CSV table of C-alpha atoms in Angstrom, one decimal:
chain,number,residue,atom,x,y,z
A,1,MET,CA,0.0,0.0,0.0
A,2,ALA,CA,1.0,3.6,-0.3
A,3,ASP,CA,2.8,4.8,2.8
A,4,ASP,CA,3.5,8.3,1.5
A,5,ILE,CA,1.5,10.8,3.5
A,6,LEU,CA,1.4,13.4,0.8
A,7,PHE,CA,0.2,11.0,-1.8
A,8,ASN,CA,-2.5,9.7,0.5
A,9,ARG,CA,-3.7,13.2,1.2
A,10,LEU,CA,-3.9,13.9,-2.6
A,11,VAL,CA,-5.9,10.6,-3.2
A,12,ARG,CA,-8.3,11.5,-0.4
A,13,TYR,CA,-8.7,15.0,-1.6
A,14,HIS,CA,-9.4,13.7,-5.2
A,15,ILE,CA,-12.1,11.4,-3.8
A,16,GLU,CA,-13.7,14.0,-1.6
A,17,ARG,CA,-13.5,17.1,-3.8
A,18,ASN,CA,-13.3,16.1,-7.4
A,19,LEU,CA,-15.4,12.9,-7.7
A,20,PRO,CA,-18.5,14.6,-6.4
A,21,LEU,CA,-18.3,17.1,-9.2
A,22,TYR,CA,-18.8,14.3,-11.7
A,23,ILE,CA,-21.1,11.8,-9.9
A,24,GLY,CA,-24.4,13.4,-10.9
A,25,SER,CA,-23.3,13.2,-14.6
A,26,ILE,CA,-22.3,9.5,-14.6
A,27,GLU,CA,-24.6,6.8,-15.9
A,28,GLU,CA,-23.3,3.3,-16.6
A,29,GLY,CA,-19.8,4.4,-16.2
A,30,VAL,CA,-19.9,7.3,-18.6
A,31,SER,CA,-20.0,11.0,-17.7
A,32,SER,CA,-22.3,13.2,-19.8
A,33,LEU,CA,-19.8,16.1,-19.3
A,34,ILE,CA,-17.3,14.7,-21.7
A,35,ASP,CA,-17.2,13.8,-25.4
A,36,MET,CA,-16.1,10.2,-25.7
A,37,ASP,CA,-14.5,10.7,-29.1
A,38,GLU,CA,-12.6,13.8,-28.3
A,39,ASP,CA,-11.8,14.1,-24.6
A,40,ILE,CA,-10.3,10.9,-23.4
A,41,GLY,CA,-6.6,11.5,-22.8
A,42,TYR,CA,-6.9,15.3,-23.0
A,43,ASP,CA,-8.0,18.0,-20.7
A,44,TYR,CA,-10.3,20.1,-23.0
A,45,ASN,CA,-13.4,19.4,-20.8
A,46,ALA,CA,-12.0,19.0,-17.3
A,47,HIS,CA,-14.6,20.3,-14.9
A,48,PRO,CA,-13.8,24.0,-14.3
A,49,ARG,CA,-14.1,23.6,-10.5
A,50,SER,CA,-12.0,20.4,-10.3
A,51,LYS,CA,-8.7,20.7,-8.4
A,52,ARG,CA,-5.7,20.1,-10.6
A,53,LEU,CA,-2.2,20.7,-9.3
A,54,LEU,CA,1.5,19.9,-9.4
A,55,LEU,CA,3.5,19.7,-6.2
A,56,VAL,CA,7.3,19.7,-6.1
A,57,THR,CA,8.7,18.5,-2.7
A,58,ASN,CA,11.7,17.9,-0.5
A,59,GLY,CA,14.9,19.6,0.3
A,60,ASP,CA,15.8,22.9,2.1
A,61,THR,CA,17.2,24.3,-1.2
A,62,LEU,CA,14.1,23.4,-3.2
A,63,VAL,CA,13.3,27.0,-4.2
A,64,GLU,CA,16.9,27.9,-5.0
A,65,LYS,CA,17.4,24.8,-7.2
A,66,LEU,CA,14.2,25.4,-9.1
A,67,ARG,CA,15.2,29.0,-9.8
A,68,LYS,CA,18.7,27.9,-10.9
A,69,ASP,CA,17.1,25.4,-13.3
A,70,GLN,CA,14.8,28.1,-14.6
A,71,VAL,CA,11.8,26.1,-13.6
A,72,MET,CA,10.5,28.7,-11.1
A,73,THR,CA,10.5,32.2,-12.6
A,74,ASP,CA,8.7,34.1,-9.8
A,75,SER,CA,10.6,37.2,-8.7
A,76,LYS,CA,9.5,36.6,-5.1
A,77,ASP,CA,9.7,33.6,-2.9
A,78,PRO,CA,6.5,31.7,-2.3
A,79,VAL,CA,4.4,32.5,0.8
A,80,PHE,CA,4.3,29.3,2.8
A,81,THR,CA,1.3,28.0,4.8
A,82,ASP,CA,1.6,25.3,7.5
A,83,VAL,CA,-0.5,22.3,6.7
A,84,PRO,CA,0.3,19.9,9.5
A,85,ASP,CA,-2.7,17.6,9.0
A,86,TYR,CA,-5.2,16.7,6.3
A,87,ASP,CA,-7.8,19.3,7.4
A,88,GLY,CA,-5.3,22.1,7.0
A,89,PHE,CA,-4.1,20.6,3.7
A,90,ALA,CA,-7.6,20.4,2.3
A,91,ALA,CA,-8.5,23.9,3.5
A,92,PHE,CA,-5.5,25.4,1.8
A,93,PHE,CA,-6.3,23.9,-1.6
A,94,ASP,CA,-10.0,24.6,-1.2
A,95,LYS,CA,-9.1,28.3,-1.4
A,96,THR,CA,-7.1,27.9,-4.6
A,97,LYS,CA,-8.4,28.2,-8.1
A,98,GLY,CA,-7.3,26.9,-11.5
A,99,ASP,CA,-4.5,24.5,-12.4
A,100,GLY,CA,-1.9,25.4,-9.8
A,101,SER,CA,1.7,24.6,-9.1
A,102,TYR,CA,3.2,24.4,-5.6
A,103,VAL,CA,6.4,23.8,-3.6
A,104,TYR,CA,6.0,21.7,-0.5
A,105,HIS,CA,8.4,21.1,2.4
A,106,LYS,CA,7.7,17.6,3.6
A,107,ARG,CA,9.6,17.8,6.9
A,108,ALA,CA,8.1,21.1,7.9
A,109,GLN,CA,4.7,20.3,6.2
A,110,ARG,CA,4.5,23.7,4.5
A,111,VAL,CA,3.2,24.6,1.1
A,112,GLY,CA,3.5,27.6,-1.1
A,113,ARG,CA,2.0,28.5,-4.5
A,114,VAL,CA,4.3,29.2,-7.5
A,115,ARG,CA,2.8,31.8,-9.8
A,116,GLU,CA,5.0,31.3,-12.8
A,117,LEU,CA,6.3,27.9,-13.8
A,118,ASN,CA,8.4,27.2,-16.9
A,119,THR,CA,7.3,23.7,-18.2
A,120,ASN,CA,10.2,23.5,-20.6
A,121,PRO,CA,13.2,24.8,-18.7
A,122,PRO,CA,16.6,24.8,-20.4
A,123,GLY,CA,18.3,24.0,-17.1
A,124,LEU,CA,16.9,20.4,-16.9
A,125,VAL,CA,17.5,17.4,-19.1
A,126,GLU,CA,15.9,17.6,-22.5
A,127,ASN,CA,15.7,14.1,-23.8
A,128,LEU,CA,13.0,12.3,-21.9
A,129,ASP,CA,11.7,10.0,-24.7
A,130,ASN,CA,13.2,7.0,-23.0
A,131,LEU,CA,11.5,7.9,-19.7
A,132,ILE,CA,8.1,8.7,-21.3
A,133,ALA,CA,8.3,5.3,-23.0
A,134,MET,CA,8.4,3.7,-19.6
A,135,LEU,CA,4.9,4.8,-18.7
A,136,PRO,CA,2.2,2.2,-18.7
A,137,GLU,CA,0.3,2.2,-22.0
A,138,ASP,CA,-2.9,3.2,-20.2
A,139,PHE,CA,-1.3,6.1,-18.3
A,140,VAL,CA,-2.8,8.8,-20.5
A,141,ALA,CA,-6.0,7.0,-21.4
A,142,TYR,CA,-7.7,4.0,-19.7
A,143,ASP,CA,-7.8,1.9,-22.9
A,144,GLY,CA,-4.4,2.8,-24.2
A,145,SER,CA,-5.9,4.7,-27.1
A,146,VAL,CA,-3.8,7.8,-26.5
A,147,PRO,CA,0.0,7.2,-26.7
A,148,THR,CA,2.2,8.1,-23.8
A,149,GLU,CA,4.0,10.7,-26.0
A,150,GLU,CA,0.8,12.8,-25.6
A,151,VAL,CA,1.4,13.5,-21.9
A,152,GLY,CA,1.1,17.2,-21.1
A,153,ASN,CA,3.9,19.6,-20.3
A,154,LYS,CA,3.3,19.5,-16.6
A,155,THR,CA,3.6,15.8,-16.5
A,156,ARG,CA,6.8,16.0,-18.6
A,157,LEU,CA,8.1,18.5,-16.0
A,158,ALA,CA,7.1,16.1,-13.2
A,159,PHE,CA,9.5,13.5,-14.9
A,160,LYS,CA,12.3,16.0,-15.4
A,161,ILE,CA,12.6,17.3,-11.9
A,162,PRO,CA,13.3,14.1,-10.0
A,163,TYR,CA,15.6,13.0,-12.9
A,164,ALA,CA,17.7,16.1,-12.5
A,165,HIS,CA,17.5,16.2,-8.7
A,166,PRO,CA,16.9,12.7,-7.2
A,167,GLU,CA,16.2,14.2,-3.8
A,168,PHE,CA,13.1,15.9,-5.2
A,169,GLU,CA,9.7,14.2,-5.7
A,170,THR,CA,6.7,15.4,-7.7
A,171,TYR,CA,3.0,14.9,-7.2
A,172,GLN,CA,0.0,15.6,-9.4
A,173,ILE,CA,-3.7,15.6,-9.5
A,174,LYS,CA,-4.2,15.6,-13.2
A,175,GLY,CA,-7.0,17.2,-15.1
A,176,THR,CA,-6.5,15.0,-18.2
A,177,VAL,CA,-9.6,12.8,-18.7
A,178,HIS,CA,-8.4,9.3,-18.0
A,179,SER,CA,-11.6,7.3,-18.6
A,180,PRO,CA,-15.3,7.7,-19.5
A,181,LEU,CA,-15.9,8.7,-15.9
A,182,GLY,CA,-14.4,12.1,-16.8
A,183,LEU,CA,-11.8,12.4,-14.0
A,184,GLY,CA,-8.0,12.5,-14.1
A,185,ILE,CA,-5.5,10.5,-12.0
A,186,VAL,CA,-3.2,11.1,-9.1
A,187,THR,CA,0.6,10.6,-9.6
A,188,HIS,CA,3.7,10.5,-7.5
A,189,PHE,CA,7.1,10.4,-9.3
A,190,THR,CA,10.6,9.8,-7.9
A,191,LYS,CA,13.6,9.0,-10.1
A,192,GLU,CA,13.2,5.3,-9.3
A,193,SER,CA,9.5,4.8,-8.9
A,194,MET,CA,5.9,5.9,-9.7
A,195,GLU,CA,2.6,5.6,-7.9
A,196,MET,CA,-0.8,6.3,-9.5
A,197,PHE,CA,-4.4,6.3,-8.4
A,198,TYR,CA,-7.4,6.4,-10.7
A,199,PHE,CA,-11.2,5.7,-10.7
A,200,GLU,CA,-12.6,2.7,-12.6
A,201,HIS,CA,-16.2,1.7,-13.3
A,202,ASP,CA,-16.4,-2.0,-12.5
A,203,PRO,CA,-20.0,-3.4,-11.9
A,204,MET,CA,-18.5,-6.9,-11.4
A,205,HIS,CA,-16.2,-5.9,-8.6
A,206,THR,CA,-16.9,-7.9,-5.4
A,207,GLY,CA,-15.1,-5.6,-2.9
A,208,ASP,CA,-15.6,-2.1,-1.7
A,209,PHE,CA,-16.6,0.8,-3.9
A,210,VAL,CA,-15.7,4.4,-3.7
A,211,ASP,CA,-19.2,5.0,-4.9
A,212,PRO,CA,-21.4,1.9,-4.6
A,213,GLU,CA,-24.4,3.3,-6.5
A,214,LYS,CA,-22.3,4.2,-9.5
A,215,LYS,CA,-20.1,1.1,-9.2
A,216,ILE,CA,-16.9,3.2,-9.1
A,217,VAL,CA,-13.7,1.6,-7.7
A,218,GLY,CA,-10.5,3.4,-6.6
A,219,VAL,CA,-7.4,1.7,-7.9
A,220,TYR,CA,-3.8,2.1,-6.8
A,221,ARG,CA,-0.7,0.9,-8.6
A,222,ARG,CA,3.0,1.1,-7.6
A,223,TYR,CA,5.8,0.8,-10.1
A,224,GLN,CA,9.5,0.4,-9.6
A,225,ARG,CA,12.2,1.3,-12.1
A,226,GLU,CA,14.3,-1.7,-13.2
A,227,GLY,CA,16.7,-0.7,-15.9
A,228,ASP,CA,14.8,1.0,-18.7
A,229,ASN,CA,11.4,-0.2,-17.5
A,230,LEU,CA,8.8,0.6,-14.9
A,231,VAL,CA,7.7,-2.7,-13.4
A,232,LEU,CA,4.3,-3.1,-11.7
A,233,LYS,CA,5.0,-4.1,-8.1
A,234,GLU,CA,1.7,-3.6,-6.4
A,235,MET,CA,-2.0,-3.1,-7.3
A,236,LYS,CA,-4.8,-2.6,-4.8
A,237,THR,CA,-8.2,-1.1,-4.4
A,238,VAL,CA,-8.6,2.1,-2.3
A,239,ASN,CA,-11.6,3.2,-0.3
A,240,LEU,CA,-12.5,5.6,2.5
A,241,ASP,CA,-13.6,4.1,5.8
A,242,ALA,CA,-16.2,5.6,8.2
A,243,LYS,CA,-13.5,7.9,9.6
A,244,GLN,CA,-12.4,9.1,6.1
A,245,ASN,CA,-9.2,7.1,6.4
A,246,LEU,CA,-7.8,5.5,3.2
A,247,VAL,CA,-8.1,1.7,3.2
A,248,TYR,CA,-6.0,-0.4,0.8
A,249,LYS,CA,-7.1,-3.9,-0.1
A,250,PRO,CA,-5.8,-6.6,-2.5
A,251,LEU,CA,-7.5,-6.5,-5.9
A,252,GLU,CA,-9.4,-9.7,-6.2
A,253,SER,CA,-9.3,-9.8,-10.0
A,254,ASN,CA,-6.5,-8.3,-12.0
A,255,PRO,CA,-7.1,-9.0,-15.7
A,256,GLY,CA,-4.4,-7.7,-18.0
A,257,TYR,CA,-1.9,-6.7,-15.3
A,258,LYS,CA,1.0,-8.8,-14.1
A,259,VAL,CA,2.5,-7.8,-10.7
A,260,ALA,CA,6.1,-8.7,-10.4
């Protein structure tokens, strides 16, 4: 299961804040808010009130290194807010609007918004084709219909930063429509690993549902880098218990996926 506190906070936030924006539009696993022929794998019709974000974390010299690499171009340092628990974390992002970028100090549990972010900075490695090729074929779109080369600029940046600075990690709640449900995925990248969370419509599922009425399951995957490949190491369902804590359970059926 995921033991990263920040990743778990983002998954819970995605379930609590973003999923309800789409629930009323979903019938038989398809949201009426999206165009099935045009939107899967892209963010043209992401819900305007959905929370989409990129977080860069770790290191006391985080801001300085992002400036040196010309990733962060703000003239002023971010204003940091303490977010010692989930409630504070959620309250902070509830106040933000749009597709935001942030720096986060894990040790101090402080977050600050970055106003200007260069998604193609000259200070970082340029050739990421081999890294992009590592992504699961259904990373961009649930059915693999959109190639991984189509990942957006912010996701490319999320790859570049840990590759250039292994002490840094990046997290996203993506707005790119991953499946007919209309929602994006949650990601966590390090230089050597990747975690992802997404929603799936599965009427045949025999375990817990994130939304029982709509038959929506939360799915977690963990990948580890081995040479030039990302190898699937773990796959579980994710749900919220009565106290709103995340619960990870083995996935009973796992068609099409081989866990190493």
